[in-house]
Amino acid sequence: FFFQAEDGIRDDLVTGVQTCALPICARKIIATLGVATVLVAGLAACSSDNDSKASGDKTTSTSAKPTKCANTVVDVAAGNPEFSTLVKAVQAAGLVDTLNGKGPFTVFAPNNAAFAKIPADTLNAILADKAKLTSILTYHVVPGKIMAADLQQGEQSVKTVEGSDAKVVVSAAGVTYAGANVIATDVDACNGVIHVIDSVVLPPSAQ
């Protein structure tokens, strides 16, 4: 209405045709200015509302940011110097956030002595190949929290995060995971458990 009213008045001023008495025109102009004032006030209110909503959205987004639990499998490994090479590999593969997640995860973790069995040139090449490194590391992780007491005597297969099956053998001689000896068990974490193994194992795709 505002623009139509303003156009009408402009046309009258250009043509010089007086279509209303001065008091009536004055009232129209005052009415028009009143509508303009309302519109401007309305736009200012909308802008204020939008700013408030945007501010509220930002606040909600910040408060909804997920947090990890204390002492994850990554935290446990990082706190033990015997896993420094493993932690370096996890960081290189970009798996820190994944393994800090809710889980739970069962990690068959090679210690530094296990990585030392790999020739330095070969290990450096693996660390530089993110896809291959990720495949190898996720082959050491099994979904769920499997404690030593949960394993049955004999041979059994577990599905790894990498996607392949790994063979676990429990016998009087001890426990093996994909052929590596399990040398320590049940290292607890808030999102899973760690079992220590003495060798780095490879998924079928990397052999």
Tab-separated table of C-alpha atoms in Angstrom:
chain	number	residue	atom	x	y	z
A	1	PHE	CA	0.000	0.000	0.000
A	2	PHE	CA	2.815	2.357	0.767
A	3	PHE	CA	4.358	2.234	-2.690
A	4	GLN	CA	1.023	2.521	-4.464
A	5	ALA	CA	0.104	5.566	-2.370
A	6	GLU	CA	3.495	7.195	-2.976
A	7	ASP	CA	3.263	6.604	-6.743
A	8	GLY	CA	-0.200	8.191	-6.832
A	9	ILE	CA	1.021	11.347	-5.150
A	10	ARG	CA	4.065	11.569	-7.448
A	11	ASP	CA	1.857	11.321	-10.531
A	12	ASP	CA	-0.274	14.200	-9.275
A	13	LEU	CA	2.794	16.372	-8.665
A	14	VAL	CA	4.196	15.710	-12.140
A	15	THR	CA	0.930	16.314	-14.035
A	16	GLY	CA	-0.175	19.191	-11.869
A	17	VAL	CA	-3.681	17.759	-11.604
A	18	GLN	CA	-5.217	18.274	-8.178
A	19	THR	CA	-7.470	15.338	-7.395
A	20	CYS	CA	-8.202	16.244	-3.824
A	21	ALA	CA	-8.444	19.184	-1.516
A	22	LEU	CA	-5.349	20.124	0.467
A	23	PRO	CA	-6.610	18.830	3.841
A	24	ILE	CA	-7.485	15.461	2.258
A	25	CYS	CA	-4.083	15.207	0.565
A	26	ALA	CA	-2.391	16.094	3.794
A	27	ARG	CA	-4.272	13.357	5.589
A	28	LYS	CA	-3.225	10.880	2.855
A	29	ILE	CA	0.408	11.903	3.166
A	30	ILE	CA	0.278	11.582	6.951
A	31	ALA	CA	-1.372	8.167	6.609
A	32	THR	CA	1.299	7.101	4.136
A	33	LEU	CA	4.074	8.216	6.463
A	34	GLY	CA	2.365	6.280	9.258
A	35	VAL	CA	2.351	3.084	7.168
A	36	ALA	CA	6.017	3.627	6.284
A	37	THR	CA	6.859	4.012	9.951
A	38	VAL	CA	5.053	0.771	10.782
A	39	LEU	CA	6.838	-1.060	7.966
A	40	VAL	CA	10.260	0.200	9.054
A	41	ALA	CA	9.526	-0.766	12.651
A	42	GLY	CA	8.358	-4.179	11.481
A	43	LEU	CA	11.527	-4.738	9.456
A	44	ALA	CA	13.666	-3.711	12.431
A	45	ALA	CA	11.771	-6.155	14.660
A	46	CYS	CA	12.216	-8.974	12.128
A	47	SER	CA	15.921	-8.222	11.898
A	48	SER	CA	16.185	-8.315	15.685
A	49	ASP	CA	14.291	-11.615	15.804
A	50	ASN	CA	16.537	-13.127	13.134
A	51	ASP	CA	19.651	-11.998	14.993
A	52	SER	CA	18.301	-13.532	18.176
A	53	LYS	CA	17.504	-16.783	16.393
A	54	ALA	CA	20.944	-16.879	14.790
A	55	SER	CA	22.537	-16.261	18.163
A	56	GLY	CA	20.382	-18.976	19.698
A	57	ASP	CA	21.289	-21.404	16.923
A	58	LYS	CA	24.995	-20.789	17.493
A	59	THR	CA	24.584	-21.322	21.209
A	60	THR	CA	22.684	-24.562	20.662
A	61	SER	CA	25.277	-25.833	18.196
A	62	THR	CA	28.109	-25.128	20.615
A	63	SER	CA	26.380	-26.757	23.570
A	64	ALA	CA	25.462	-29.831	21.496
A	65	LYS	CA	29.075	-30.570	20.549
A	66	PRO	CA	29.763	-34.192	21.545
A	67	THR	CA	32.492	-34.930	24.076
A	68	LYS	CA	34.488	-38.117	24.524
A	69	CYS	CA	34.553	-40.091	27.735
A	70	ALA	CA	37.611	-39.979	29.964
A	71	ASN	CA	40.356	-42.579	29.401
A	72	THR	CA	39.473	-43.887	25.926
A	73	VAL	CA	41.495	-46.626	24.236
A	74	VAL	CA	43.526	-43.843	22.598
A	75	ASP	CA	44.125	-42.170	25.970
A	76	VAL	CA	45.246	-45.466	27.505
A	77	ALA	CA	47.648	-46.160	24.618
A	78	ALA	CA	48.978	-42.584	24.652
A	79	GLY	CA	49.639	-42.861	28.380
A	80	ASN	CA	51.825	-45.955	27.934
A	81	PRO	CA	55.260	-45.417	26.328
A	82	GLU	CA	55.175	-49.010	25.060
A	83	PHE	CA	52.495	-47.938	22.550
A	84	SER	CA	54.207	-44.811	21.186
A	85	THR	CA	54.597	-46.265	17.675
A	86	LEU	CA	50.988	-47.433	17.642
A	87	VAL	CA	49.785	-43.984	18.698
A	88	LYS	CA	51.894	-42.392	15.957
A	89	ALA	CA	50.321	-44.766	13.418
A	90	VAL	CA	46.788	-44.033	14.649
A	91	GLN	CA	47.445	-40.302	14.306
A	92	ALA	CA	48.907	-40.736	10.799
A	93	ALA	CA	45.821	-42.702	9.727
A	94	GLY	CA	43.437	-40.083	11.129
A	95	LEU	CA	41.764	-42.624	13.421
A	96	VAL	CA	42.073	-40.725	16.715
A	97	ASP	CA	38.522	-39.333	16.631
A	98	THR	CA	37.115	-42.714	15.596
A	99	LEU	CA	38.797	-44.564	18.449
A	100	ASN	CA	37.839	-41.787	20.855
A	101	GLY	CA	34.215	-42.428	19.895
A	102	LYS	CA	31.501	-44.202	21.828
A	103	GLY	CA	32.526	-47.682	20.702
A	104	PRO	CA	32.900	-49.980	22.402
A	105	PHE	CA	36.062	-51.306	20.763
A	106	THR	CA	38.294	-54.278	21.425
A	107	VAL	CA	41.808	-53.361	20.316
A	108	PHE	CA	44.485	-55.975	19.803
A	109	ALA	CA	47.341	-53.524	20.199
A	110	PRO	CA	50.878	-54.199	18.944
A	111	ASN	CA	53.475	-52.762	21.304
A	112	ASN	CA	56.675	-51.035	20.214
A	113	ALA	CA	58.551	-54.343	20.137
A	114	ALA	CA	55.979	-55.662	17.665
A	115	PHE	CA	56.514	-52.702	15.323
A	116	ALA	CA	60.295	-53.101	15.705
A	117	LYS	CA	60.030	-56.462	13.934
A	118	ILE	CA	59.128	-54.599	10.741
A	119	PRO	CA	62.111	-53.247	8.745
A	120	ALA	CA	62.371	-49.460	9.145
A	121	ASP	CA	61.968	-48.749	5.412
A	122	THR	CA	58.870	-50.937	5.233
A	123	LEU	CA	57.349	-49.339	8.343
A	124	ASN	CA	57.983	-45.829	7.045
A	125	ALA	CA	56.356	-46.752	3.725
A	126	ILE	CA	53.298	-48.088	5.556
A	127	LEU	CA	53.043	-44.964	7.708
A	128	ALA	CA	53.147	-42.837	4.545
A	129	ASP	CA	50.375	-44.857	2.839
A	130	LYS	CA	47.226	-43.727	4.666
A	131	ALA	CA	44.866	-46.185	2.956
A	132	LYS	CA	47.084	-49.197	3.664
A	133	LEU	CA	47.831	-48.004	7.186
A	134	THR	CA	44.125	-47.574	7.934
A	135	SER	CA	43.415	-51.079	6.618
A	136	ILE	CA	46.123	-52.595	8.829
A	137	LEU	CA	45.144	-50.692	11.977
A	138	THR	CA	41.404	-51.375	11.680
A	139	TYR	CA	42.240	-55.085	11.268
A	140	HIS	CA	43.431	-54.887	14.875
A	141	VAL	CA	40.067	-53.550	16.083
A	142	VAL	CA	36.941	-55.605	16.748
A	143	PRO	CA	33.539	-54.000	17.471
A	144	GLY	CA	32.258	-54.599	20.995
A	145	LYS	CA	34.046	-55.138	24.284
A	146	ILE	CA	35.505	-58.647	24.406
A	147	MET	CA	37.192	-59.518	27.660
A	148	ALA	CA	39.578	-62.471	27.971
A	149	ALA	CA	36.935	-64.450	29.867
A	150	ASP	CA	34.542	-64.050	26.910
A	151	LEU	CA	36.797	-66.118	24.625
A	152	GLN	CA	36.079	-69.799	24.304
A	153	GLN	CA	38.573	-72.621	24.207
A	154	GLY	CA	39.547	-73.575	20.681
A	155	GLU	CA	39.402	-71.639	17.450
A	156	GLN	CA	36.935	-68.855	16.714
A	157	SER	CA	36.584	-66.038	14.198
A	158	VAL	CA	35.824	-62.389	14.933
A	159	LYS	CA	34.736	-59.712	12.467
A	160	THR	CA	37.141	-56.767	12.436
A	161	VAL	CA	36.396	-53.099	11.767
A	162	GLU	CA	38.471	-53.495	8.584
A	163	GLY	CA	35.828	-55.949	7.358
A	164	SER	CA	37.786	-59.199	7.297
A	165	ASP	CA	37.563	-62.009	9.815
A	166	ALA	CA	40.458	-62.654	12.189
A	167	LYS	CA	41.127	-65.998	13.827
A	168	VAL	CA	41.406	-66.188	17.609
A	169	VAL	CA	42.781	-69.387	19.135
A	170	VAL	CA	42.568	-70.145	22.844
A	171	SER	CA	44.600	-73.128	24.036
A	172	ALA	CA	46.637	-74.332	26.956
A	173	ALA	CA	49.638	-72.602	25.351
A	174	GLY	CA	47.901	-69.224	25.437
A	175	VAL	CA	45.872	-66.997	23.125
A	176	THR	CA	46.689	-65.877	19.598
A	177	TYR	CA	45.056	-63.224	17.430
A	178	ALA	CA	45.555	-63.649	13.675
A	179	GLY	CA	48.723	-65.575	14.515
A	180	ALA	CA	50.166	-63.018	16.966
A	181	ASN	CA	50.573	-63.948	20.613
A	182	VAL	CA	48.384	-62.128	23.124
A	183	ILE	CA	50.823	-61.158	25.892
A	184	ALA	CA	48.563	-59.022	28.106
A	185	THR	CA	44.790	-58.854	28.414
A	186	ASP	CA	41.936	-56.748	29.747
A	187	VAL	CA	43.530	-53.287	29.779
A	188	ASP	CA	40.315	-51.442	30.477
A	189	ALA	CA	39.193	-48.178	28.854
A	190	CYS	CA	35.983	-46.165	29.072
A	191	ASN	CA	35.024	-47.088	25.502
A	192	GLY	CA	36.456	-50.583	25.232
A	193	VAL	CA	39.373	-52.812	26.134
A	194	ILE	CA	42.929	-53.394	24.939
A	195	HIS	CA	44.723	-56.720	24.592
A	196	VAL	CA	48.442	-56.465	23.844
A	197	ILE	CA	49.930	-58.557	21.025
A	198	ASP	CA	53.572	-59.200	20.097
A	199	SER	CA	53.312	-58.733	16.312
A	200	VAL	CA	51.651	-56.461	13.766
A	201	VAL	CA	49.127	-58.540	11.825
A	202	LEU	CA	48.035	-57.914	8.254
A	203	PRO	CA	44.567	-58.254	6.754
A	204	PRO	CA	44.231	-60.558	3.728
A	205	SER	CA	44.109	-57.517	1.427
A	206	ALA	CA	47.546	-56.341	2.601
A	207	GLN	CA	49.359	-59.679	2.472
